[in-house]
Amino acid sequence: MDGYNVAVVGATGAVGTRMIQMLEESKLPIASVKYLASKRSAGKVLKFKGADVVVEELVPDSFNNINLALFSAGGGVSKKFAPEAVKRGAVVVDNTSAFRMEEGVPLVVPEVNEDALYKHKGLIANPNCSTIQMVVALEPLREVYGLKKVIVTTMQAVSGAGNRAIQELHDETQAILNGEEYEPQVLPVSGDKKHYQIAFNPLAQIDVFEDDGYSHEEWKMIHETKKIMADQDLQVTATCVRVPVAVAHSEAVWFELEKDGADVAKLQSILKTAPGVVLQDDPKNQIYPQAVNAEGKKDTFVGRIRADKEQANSFHLYCVSDNLLKGAAWNSVQIAERLHALNLMRVPD
Ligand code: NAP
Ligand code: 3JM
C-alpha cells in the first residue's frame, strides 16, 4: 500500500482546518485526502500540501475506498455517518461526544491509554478538549502516586464552540470598543434559548445544563476522565467557564494523591520528562503557562504547582493547551499515527 486514503469530515471548520494542518505535518503515509462538509461548502477549494482539494458534500458513499476518516462536524453528523464509514471499511476517529461513553468504543489520549486502541472495532473516540489536557498533566503523577480526587475549574477559549463563536468574540469586542450595540447569537451555546455577551464577560456555561445543575461539558469532564483512566472510583468534579480568549484552554486543577511522599519538587521532576508535557513552573521568574504561548503548539503546558496548605498529599496545578490541537485535531491525528504504528489501521472482521 502506498498510503492511506483519508477523509476529513467537517474539513471547513475550526477543528477540521487544523486536522488538515496536522495531517500535512504528520509522518502518516497518505495516498489521498478527501474533504467533506455540508452542502453549504461543497465546491469550496482548500489546500493539502500546496495542492487544491475541492470540498465535497458528505454522503454515505463518500467513504467508499477510504481507509481513515476523521470526524469533526458535530454529534448528529457522526451518529449518522460514522457507522456508514466503518461499514465501508474505514477506521473512524471521531472528535464528537456521539460515541465517547459507549461500551466497546475506546476513548483515547495516546499519552494516557494507548493500549485501549487494541480493542477498537473500527471507531475510536477523541475525548473532549478540556478533558484531554487535564489527563495529560495528571497521568504521569497518577502513575507514581495514584490519584484519589480531582477538582477542576476551566477557562475555555471560544474556539471550542466553532468558527462562528470566534467571529462573535471578535465582532462583539469591536462593537463594544466602538460604543455600538451587539446582539449575541452564538454563545454560550448556539442551540440554547438565550445568548449572552462573551466580550469582557466570562460565562459559567459550556454546553447545555443537566437536571442536577451541572453543564454537559462538566458532565463530560467527569465521566470521560474516569473512562480514560479506567477508574470509576476516581472522584472528579468540574466547573467549566467560557472566557473571552480565542484559542487555548486554561485549567486550575486541585488533586489529591493516593500515596504519601510527594512534594512540589518531585512532581515537577516527573512532569519535566512526561510525554506531551512542557513544564513552565518558575514563579520567582514569573514563568507559568499562558494561552497566547500555547496557541499553535501540540503540548500541554503545566505550572503553578503548589502543595495544599491544609490537606495532606494534595496539590494545585495550572495547565494550558491549544484546544483545537491537543484538544481535538492533533489528538485525533496522533491516534491515527499510533494506529498505524501498532498495525491497527483496519476495521476488524
Ligand atoms: P465549526 O467551526 O462550526 O465547523 C463545523 C464543521 O462541520 C464545518 O466543516 C461544517 O461544514 C461541518 N458540518 C456542519 N453540519 C454538517 C452537516 N450536516 N454535514 C456535513 N458537515 C457539516 O465547528 P468546529 O469547532 O470545527 O467543531 C466541529 C465539531 O467537532 C463539534 O461540533 C464537536 O462535535 C467537535 N469538537 C470536538 C472538540 C473536542 O473537544 N474534541 C472540540 C471542538 C469541536 P460547512 O462549512 O459546510 O458548514
Ligand atoms: C465540543 O453536536 C454538536 O452540536 C456538537 C457539540 C460540541 C461537542 C460535542 O458534544 O461533540 C461542541 C463542541 C464538543 C465536544 O467535543 O464534546
PDB file of C-alpha atoms in Angstrom, residues 86-332:
ATOM      1  CA  VAL A  86     -16.995   1.847   9.286  1.00  0.00           C
ATOM      2  CA  LYS A  87     -19.384  -0.310   7.234  1.00  0.00           C
ATOM      3  CA  ARG A  88     -17.398   0.656   4.144  1.00  0.00           C
ATOM      4  CA  GLY A  89     -14.107  -0.365   5.786  1.00  0.00           C
ATOM      5  CA  ALA A  90     -12.829   2.971   7.103  1.00  0.00           C
ATOM      6  CA  VAL A  91     -11.352   3.331  10.579  1.00  0.00           C
ATOM      7  CA  VAL A  92     -13.071   6.339  12.184  1.00  0.00           C
ATOM      8  CA  VAL A  93     -11.524   8.711  14.708  1.00  0.00           C
ATOM      9  CA  ASP A  94     -14.478  10.726  15.994  1.00  0.00           C
ATOM     10  CA  ASN A  95     -13.974  14.125  17.636  1.00  0.00           C
ATOM     11  CA  THR A  96     -17.566  14.494  18.832  1.00  0.00           C
ATOM     12  CA  SER A  97     -19.277  13.290  22.002  1.00  0.00           C
ATOM     13  CA  ALA A  98     -21.535  10.929  19.992  1.00  0.00           C
ATOM     14  CA  PHE A  99     -19.855   7.625  20.927  1.00  0.00           C
ATOM     15  CA  ARG A 100     -17.420   8.543  23.719  1.00  0.00           C
ATOM     16  CA  MET A 101     -19.259   6.836  26.560  1.00  0.00           C
ATOM     17  CA  GLU A 102     -20.332   3.775  24.539  1.00  0.00           C
ATOM     18  CA  GLU A 103     -19.056   0.500  25.900  1.00  0.00           C
ATOM     19  CA  GLY A 104     -16.567  -1.027  23.465  1.00  0.00           C
ATOM     20  CA  VAL A 105     -15.573   2.331  21.974  1.00  0.00           C
ATOM     21  CA  PRO A 106     -12.025   3.253  23.056  1.00  0.00           C
ATOM     22  CA  LEU A 107     -11.746   6.850  24.327  1.00  0.00           C
ATOM     23  CA  VAL A 108      -8.094   7.598  23.770  1.00  0.00           C
ATOM     24  CA  VAL A 109      -5.390  10.068  24.724  1.00  0.00           C
ATOM     25  CA  PRO A 110      -2.218   8.346  23.459  1.00  0.00           C
ATOM     26  CA  GLU A 111      -0.035   9.563  26.362  1.00  0.00           C
ATOM     27  CA  VAL A 112      -2.503   8.011  28.819  1.00  0.00           C
ATOM     28  CA  ASN A 113      -4.285   4.925  27.456  1.00  0.00           C
ATOM     29  CA  GLU A 114      -2.873   3.965  24.073  1.00  0.00           C
ATOM     30  CA  ASP A 115      -3.451   0.287  24.934  1.00  0.00           C
ATOM     31  CA  ALA A 116      -7.205   0.835  24.606  1.00  0.00           C
ATOM     32  CA  LEU A 117      -6.622   1.065  20.823  1.00  0.00           C
ATOM     33  CA  TYR A 118      -6.047  -2.720  20.625  1.00  0.00           C
ATOM     34  CA  LYS A 119      -9.739  -3.325  21.317  1.00  0.00           C
ATOM     35  CA  HIS A 120     -11.151  -0.981  18.679  1.00  0.00           C
ATOM     36  CA  LYS A 121     -13.944  -2.234  16.412  1.00  0.00           C
ATOM     37  CA  GLY A 122     -13.472   0.414  13.732  1.00  0.00           C
ATOM     38  CA  LEU A 123     -14.351   3.520  15.739  1.00  0.00           C
ATOM     39  CA  ILE A 124     -12.154   5.369  18.228  1.00  0.00           C
ATOM     40  CA  ALA A 125     -13.469   8.380  20.142  1.00  0.00           C
ATOM     41  CA  ASN A 126     -11.418  11.513  20.785  1.00  0.00           C
ATOM     42  CA  PRO A 127     -12.212  12.964  24.216  1.00  0.00           C
ATOM     43  CA  ASN A 128     -13.415  16.490  24.962  1.00  0.00           C
ATOM     44  CA  CYS A 129     -10.736  19.176  24.692  1.00  0.00           C
ATOM     45  CA  SER A 130     -10.806  20.137  28.376  1.00  0.00           C
ATOM     46  CA  THR A 131     -10.543  16.505  29.500  1.00  0.00           C
ATOM     47  CA  ILE A 132      -7.542  15.789  27.275  1.00  0.00           C
ATOM     48  CA  GLN A 133      -5.131  18.406  28.610  1.00  0.00           C
ATOM     49  CA  MET A 134      -6.059  17.616  32.211  1.00  0.00           C
ATOM     50  CA  VAL A 135      -5.370  13.877  31.888  1.00  0.00           C
ATOM     51  CA  VAL A 136      -2.096  14.542  30.031  1.00  0.00           C
ATOM     52  CA  ALA A 137      -0.957  16.595  33.040  1.00  0.00           C
ATOM     53  CA  LEU A 138      -2.266  14.246  35.751  1.00  0.00           C
ATOM     54  CA  GLU A 139      -1.463  10.792  34.332  1.00  0.00           C
ATOM     55  CA  PRO A 140       2.337  10.928  34.945  1.00  0.00           C
ATOM     56  CA  LEU A 141       1.673  11.883  38.588  1.00  0.00           C
ATOM     57  CA  ARG A 142      -1.008   9.196  38.937  1.00  0.00           C
ATOM     58  CA  GLU A 143       1.421   6.546  37.641  1.00  0.00           C
ATOM     59  CA  VAL A 144       3.784   7.271  40.547  1.00  0.00           C
ATOM     60  CA  TYR A 145       1.479   8.274  43.410  1.00  0.00           C
ATOM     61  CA  GLY A 146      -2.037   7.144  42.443  1.00  0.00           C
ATOM     62  CA  LEU A 147      -4.912   9.624  42.150  1.00  0.00           C
ATOM     63  CA  LYS A 148      -7.843   9.894  44.535  1.00  0.00           C
ATOM     64  CA  LYS A 149      -9.664  13.117  43.767  1.00  0.00           C
ATOM     65  CA  VAL A 150      -9.674  15.939  41.191  1.00  0.00           C
ATOM     66  CA  ILE A 151     -11.418  19.326  41.315  1.00  0.00           C
ATOM     67  CA  VAL A 152     -11.000  21.395  38.158  1.00  0.00           C
ATOM     68  CA  THR A 153     -12.095  24.862  37.078  1.00  0.00           C
ATOM     69  CA  THR A 154     -11.661  25.576  33.387  1.00  0.00           C
ATOM     70  CA  MET A 155     -11.197  28.819  31.472  1.00  0.00           C
ATOM     71  CA  GLN A 156     -12.101  27.760  27.949  1.00  0.00           C
ATOM     72  CA  ALA A 157     -11.487  29.580  24.690  1.00  0.00           C
ATOM     73  CA  VAL A 158     -14.411  30.445  22.412  1.00  0.00           C
ATOM     74  CA  SER A 159     -12.931  28.439  19.508  1.00  0.00           C
ATOM     75  CA  GLY A 160     -14.190  25.338  21.328  1.00  0.00           C
ATOM     76  CA  ALA A 161     -17.622  26.425  20.105  1.00  0.00           C
ATOM     77  CA  GLY A 162     -16.525  26.677  16.458  1.00  0.00           C
ATOM     78  CA  ASN A 163     -15.748  29.313  13.857  1.00  0.00           C
ATOM     79  CA  ARG A 164     -18.970  31.278  14.451  1.00  0.00           C
ATOM     80  CA  ALA A 165     -18.063  31.725  18.131  1.00  0.00           C
ATOM     81  CA  ILE A 166     -14.587  33.072  17.247  1.00  0.00           C
ATOM     82  CA  GLN A 167     -16.255  35.539  14.884  1.00  0.00           C
ATOM     83  CA  GLU A 168     -18.741  36.534  17.583  1.00  0.00           C
ATOM     84  CA  LEU A 169     -15.963  37.297  20.110  1.00  0.00           C
ATOM     85  CA  HIS A 170     -14.154  39.471  17.540  1.00  0.00           C
ATOM     86  CA  ASP A 171     -17.240  41.324  16.276  1.00  0.00           C
ATOM     87  CA  GLU A 172     -18.728  41.832  19.744  1.00  0.00           C
ATOM     88  CA  THR A 173     -15.436  43.122  21.212  1.00  0.00           C
ATOM     89  CA  GLN A 174     -15.036  45.513  18.271  1.00  0.00           C
ATOM     90  CA  ALA A 175     -18.637  46.698  18.613  1.00  0.00           C
ATOM     91  CA  ILE A 176     -18.292  47.341  22.352  1.00  0.00           C
ATOM     92  CA  LEU A 177     -15.000  49.213  21.853  1.00  0.00           C
ATOM     93  CA  ASN A 178     -16.747  51.304  19.197  1.00  0.00           C
ATOM     94  CA  GLY A 179     -19.631  52.025  21.578  1.00  0.00           C
ATOM     95  CA  GLU A 180     -22.052  50.144  19.296  1.00  0.00           C
ATOM     96  CA  GLU A 181     -24.873  47.707  20.138  1.00  0.00           C
ATOM     97  CA  TYR A 182     -24.259  43.983  19.561  1.00  0.00           C
ATOM     98  CA  GLU A 183     -26.804  41.162  19.727  1.00  0.00           C
ATOM     99  CA  PRO A 184     -25.082  37.842  20.724  1.00  0.00           C
ATOM    100  CA  GLN A 185     -26.357  34.906  18.653  1.00  0.00           C
ATOM    101  CA  VAL A 186     -23.927  32.045  19.286  1.00  0.00           C
ATOM    102  CA  LEU A 187     -22.519  31.900  22.839  1.00  0.00           C
ATOM    103  CA  PRO A 188     -22.761  30.365  25.323  1.00  0.00           C
ATOM    104  CA  VAL A 189     -24.439  27.564  23.313  1.00  0.00           C
ATOM    105  CA  SER A 190     -25.630  28.133  19.752  1.00  0.00           C
ATOM    106  CA  GLY A 191     -28.733  25.967  20.129  1.00  0.00           C
ATOM    107  CA  ASP A 192     -29.807  27.149  23.611  1.00  0.00           C
ATOM    108  CA  LYS A 193     -32.646  29.574  24.388  1.00  0.00           C
ATOM    109  CA  LYS A 194     -30.600  32.607  25.490  1.00  0.00           C
ATOM    110  CA  HIS A 195     -27.370  34.166  24.269  1.00  0.00           C
ATOM    111  CA  TYR A 196     -25.064  36.335  26.351  1.00  0.00           C
ATOM    112  CA  GLN A 197     -22.154  38.708  25.886  1.00  0.00           C
ATOM    113  CA  ILE A 198     -18.760  36.953  25.965  1.00  0.00           C
ATOM    114  CA  ALA A 199     -16.568  40.027  25.340  1.00  0.00           C
ATOM    115  CA  PHE A 200     -15.110  41.166  28.690  1.00  0.00           C
ATOM    116  CA  ASN A 201     -17.510  38.700  30.386  1.00  0.00           C
ATOM    117  CA  PRO A 202     -16.720  35.070  31.393  1.00  0.00           C
ATOM    118  CA  LEU A 203     -19.746  32.755  31.142  1.00  0.00           C
ATOM    119  CA  ALA A 204     -20.161  29.790  33.518  1.00  0.00           C
ATOM    120  CA  GLN A 205     -21.943  27.727  30.884  1.00  0.00           C
ATOM    121  CA  ILE A 206     -20.408  25.404  28.322  1.00  0.00           C
ATOM    122  CA  ASP A 207     -22.918  23.140  26.597  1.00  0.00           C
ATOM    123  CA  VAL A 208     -26.457  22.767  27.972  1.00  0.00           C
ATOM    124  CA  PHE A 209     -27.405  22.255  31.638  1.00  0.00           C
ATOM    125  CA  GLU A 210     -28.338  18.859  33.097  1.00  0.00           C
ATOM    126  CA  ASP A 211     -31.162  18.435  35.647  1.00  0.00           C
ATOM    127  CA  ASP A 212     -28.611  18.292  38.501  1.00  0.00           C
ATOM    128  CA  GLY A 213     -27.288  21.782  37.662  1.00  0.00           C
ATOM    129  CA  TYR A 214     -24.042  20.636  36.074  1.00  0.00           C
ATOM    130  CA  SER A 215     -23.388  21.721  32.492  1.00  0.00           C
ATOM    131  CA  HIS A 216     -22.950  18.941  29.969  1.00  0.00           C
ATOM    132  CA  GLU A 217     -19.285  19.991  29.497  1.00  0.00           C
ATOM    133  CA  GLU A 218     -18.761  19.420  33.237  1.00  0.00           C
ATOM    134  CA  TRP A 219     -20.513  16.051  32.916  1.00  0.00           C
ATOM    135  CA  LYS A 220     -18.168  15.151  30.028  1.00  0.00           C
ATOM    136  CA  MET A 221     -15.043  16.033  32.034  1.00  0.00           C
ATOM    137  CA  ILE A 222     -16.181  13.904  34.974  1.00  0.00           C
ATOM    138  CA  HIS A 223     -17.184  10.790  33.051  1.00  0.00           C
ATOM    139  CA  GLU A 224     -14.549  10.921  30.317  1.00  0.00           C
ATOM    140  CA  THR A 225     -11.745  11.232  32.899  1.00  0.00           C
ATOM    141  CA  LYS A 226     -12.980   8.129  34.737  1.00  0.00           C
ATOM    142  CA  LYS A 227     -13.210   6.173  31.462  1.00  0.00           C
ATOM    143  CA  ILE A 228      -9.790   7.226  30.114  1.00  0.00           C
ATOM    144  CA  MET A 229      -8.081   6.489  33.444  1.00  0.00           C
ATOM    145  CA  ALA A 230     -10.134   3.259  33.756  1.00  0.00           C
ATOM    146  CA  ASP A 231     -11.025   4.156  37.336  1.00  0.00           C
ATOM    147  CA  GLN A 232     -14.717   4.547  38.146  1.00  0.00           C
ATOM    148  CA  ASP A 233     -13.800   5.219  41.806  1.00  0.00           C
ATOM    149  CA  LEU A 234     -11.747   8.303  40.924  1.00  0.00           C
ATOM    150  CA  GLN A 235     -13.513  11.336  42.401  1.00  0.00           C
ATOM    151  CA  VAL A 236     -13.781  14.091  39.782  1.00  0.00           C
ATOM    152  CA  THR A 237     -15.732  17.315  39.706  1.00  0.00           C
ATOM    153  CA  ALA A 238     -15.578  20.313  37.389  1.00  0.00           C
ATOM    154  CA  THR A 239     -16.711  23.886  36.836  1.00  0.00           C
ATOM    155  CA  CYS A 240     -16.423  24.910  33.184  1.00  0.00           C
ATOM    156  CA  VAL A 241     -16.220  28.573  32.226  1.00  0.00           C
ATOM    157  CA  ARG A 242     -16.047  30.170  28.769  1.00  0.00           C
ATOM    158  CA  VAL A 243     -13.669  33.135  28.720  1.00  0.00           C
ATOM    159  CA  PRO A 244     -13.010  35.852  26.117  1.00  0.00           C
ATOM    160  CA  VAL A 245      -9.964  34.088  24.638  1.00  0.00           C
ATOM    161  CA  ALA A 246      -9.846  32.922  21.010  1.00  0.00           C
ATOM    162  CA  VAL A 247      -7.637  29.829  21.309  1.00  0.00           C
ATOM    163  CA  ALA A 248      -6.209  27.643  24.143  1.00  0.00           C
ATOM    164  CA  HIS A 249      -7.949  26.448  27.285  1.00  0.00           C
ATOM    165  CA  SER A 250      -6.534  27.145  30.771  1.00  0.00           C
ATOM    166  CA  GLU A 251      -7.396  24.985  33.783  1.00  0.00           C
ATOM    167  CA  ALA A 252      -6.875  25.309  37.533  1.00  0.00           C
ATOM    168  CA  VAL A 253      -6.642  21.739  38.843  1.00  0.00           C
ATOM    169  CA  TRP A 254      -6.681  20.643  42.500  1.00  0.00           C
ATOM    170  CA  PHE A 255      -5.839  16.987  43.093  1.00  0.00           C
ATOM    171  CA  GLU A 256      -5.327  14.539  45.933  1.00  0.00           C
ATOM    172  CA  LEU A 257      -2.799  11.720  45.501  1.00  0.00           C
ATOM    173  CA  GLU A 258      -3.303   8.247  46.992  1.00  0.00           C
ATOM    174  CA  LYS A 259       0.220   7.627  48.248  1.00  0.00           C
ATOM    175  CA  ASP A 260       2.343   9.646  50.669  1.00  0.00           C
ATOM    176  CA  GLY A 261       5.716  11.100  49.784  1.00  0.00           C
ATOM    177  CA  ALA A 262       5.077  13.618  47.004  1.00  0.00           C
ATOM    178  CA  ASP A 263       6.320  17.184  47.188  1.00  0.00           C
ATOM    179  CA  VAL A 264       6.403  20.022  44.667  1.00  0.00           C
ATOM    180  CA  ALA A 265       9.964  19.282  43.521  1.00  0.00           C
ATOM    181  CA  LYS A 266       9.151  15.600  42.921  1.00  0.00           C
ATOM    182  CA  LEU A 267       6.016  16.441  40.925  1.00  0.00           C
ATOM    183  CA  GLN A 268       7.965  18.989  38.864  1.00  0.00           C
ATOM    184  CA  SER A 269      10.671  16.435  38.180  1.00  0.00           C
ATOM    185  CA  ILE A 270       8.085  13.882  36.937  1.00  0.00           C
ATOM    186  CA  LEU A 271       6.380  16.414  34.679  1.00  0.00           C
ATOM    187  CA  LYS A 272       9.678  17.686  33.264  1.00  0.00           C
ATOM    188  CA  THR A 273      10.103  14.474  31.252  1.00  0.00           C
ATOM    189  CA  ALA A 274       6.441  13.480  30.855  1.00  0.00           C
ATOM    190  CA  PRO A 275       5.203  12.852  27.291  1.00  0.00           C
ATOM    191  CA  GLY A 276       3.272  15.734  25.772  1.00  0.00           C
ATOM    192  CA  VAL A 277       4.013  17.994  28.750  1.00  0.00           C
ATOM    193  CA  VAL A 278       6.138  21.132  28.916  1.00  0.00           C
ATOM    194  CA  LEU A 279       6.851  22.267  32.468  1.00  0.00           C
ATOM    195  CA  GLN A 280       6.744  26.063  32.877  1.00  0.00           C
ATOM    196  CA  ASP A 281       6.958  26.453  36.627  1.00  0.00           C
ATOM    197  CA  ASP A 282       9.290  29.141  37.922  1.00  0.00           C
ATOM    198  CA  PRO A 283       7.224  31.682  39.857  1.00  0.00           C
ATOM    199  CA  LYS A 284      10.254  33.644  41.049  1.00  0.00           C
ATOM    200  CA  ASN A 285      10.984  34.446  37.418  1.00  0.00           C
ATOM    201  CA  GLN A 286       7.252  34.826  36.598  1.00  0.00           C
ATOM    202  CA  ILE A 287       7.272  31.705  34.429  1.00  0.00           C
ATOM    203  CA  TYR A 288       3.890  29.961  34.127  1.00  0.00           C
ATOM    204  CA  PRO A 289       1.708  28.729  31.233  1.00  0.00           C
ATOM    205  CA  GLN A 290      -0.204  31.260  29.146  1.00  0.00           C
ATOM    206  CA  ALA A 291      -2.823  30.768  26.441  1.00  0.00           C
ATOM    207  CA  VAL A 292      -1.058  33.102  23.989  1.00  0.00           C
ATOM    208  CA  ASN A 293       2.093  30.978  24.179  1.00  0.00           C
ATOM    209  CA  ALA A 294       0.233  27.657  23.841  1.00  0.00           C
ATOM    210  CA  GLU A 295      -1.626  28.560  20.635  1.00  0.00           C
ATOM    211  CA  GLY A 296      -0.306  26.556  17.688  1.00  0.00           C
ATOM    212  CA  LYS A 297       1.592  24.071  19.912  1.00  0.00           C
ATOM    213  CA  LYS A 298       0.836  20.385  20.416  1.00  0.00           C
ATOM    214  CA  ASP A 299       1.958  20.209  24.058  1.00  0.00           C
ATOM    215  CA  THR A 300       0.197  20.736  27.368  1.00  0.00           C
ATOM    216  CA  PHE A 301       1.961  23.428  29.411  1.00  0.00           C
ATOM    217  CA  VAL A 302       1.970  22.906  33.186  1.00  0.00           C
ATOM    218  CA  GLY A 303       2.973  25.201  36.029  1.00  0.00           C
ATOM    219  CA  ARG A 304       1.951  26.811  39.334  1.00  0.00           C
ATOM    220  CA  ILE A 305       2.426  23.508  41.176  1.00  0.00           C
ATOM    221  CA  ARG A 306       1.740  24.133  44.862  1.00  0.00           C
ATOM    222  CA  ALA A 307       1.050  21.966  47.905  1.00  0.00           C
ATOM    223  CA  ASP A 308      -2.347  22.355  49.569  1.00  0.00           C
ATOM    224  CA  LYS A 309      -1.585  24.049  52.891  1.00  0.00           C
ATOM    225  CA  GLU A 310      -4.379  22.256  54.753  1.00  0.00           C
ATOM    226  CA  GLN A 311      -4.654  18.752  53.328  1.00  0.00           C
ATOM    227  CA  ALA A 312      -2.015  16.022  53.030  1.00  0.00           C
ATOM    228  CA  ASN A 313      -0.987  14.650  49.614  1.00  0.00           C
ATOM    229  CA  SER A 314      -2.972  17.381  47.867  1.00  0.00           C
ATOM    230  CA  PHE A 315      -1.735  19.895  45.299  1.00  0.00           C
ATOM    231  CA  HIS A 316      -2.712  22.529  42.767  1.00  0.00           C
ATOM    232  CA  LEU A 317      -1.506  22.838  39.184  1.00  0.00           C
ATOM    233  CA  TYR A 318      -2.387  25.069  36.255  1.00  0.00           C
ATOM    234  CA  CYS A 319      -2.374  23.698  32.714  1.00  0.00           C
ATOM    235  CA  VAL A 320      -2.849  25.300  29.303  1.00  0.00           C
ATOM    236  CA  SER A 321      -3.132  23.731  25.862  1.00  0.00           C
ATOM    237  CA  ASP A 322      -4.335  24.594  22.363  1.00  0.00           C
ATOM    238  CA  ASN A 323      -7.910  23.261  22.449  1.00  0.00           C
ATOM    239  CA  LEU A 324      -8.027  22.886  18.668  1.00  0.00           C
ATOM    240  CA  LEU A 325      -4.738  20.930  18.508  1.00  0.00           C
ATOM    241  CA  LYS A 326      -4.116  18.626  21.520  1.00  0.00           C
ATOM    242  CA  GLY A 327      -7.769  19.177  22.467  1.00  0.00           C
ATOM    243  CA  ALA A 328      -9.010  18.000  19.081  1.00  0.00           C
ATOM    244  CA  ALA A 329      -7.115  17.831  15.750  1.00  0.00           C
ATOM    245  CA  TRP A 330      -3.668  16.800  16.999  1.00  0.00           C
ATOM    246  CA  ASN A 331      -5.030  14.183  19.409  1.00  0.00           C
ATOM    247  CA  SER A 332      -7.024  12.664  16.507  1.00  0.00           C
TER     248      SER A 332
END
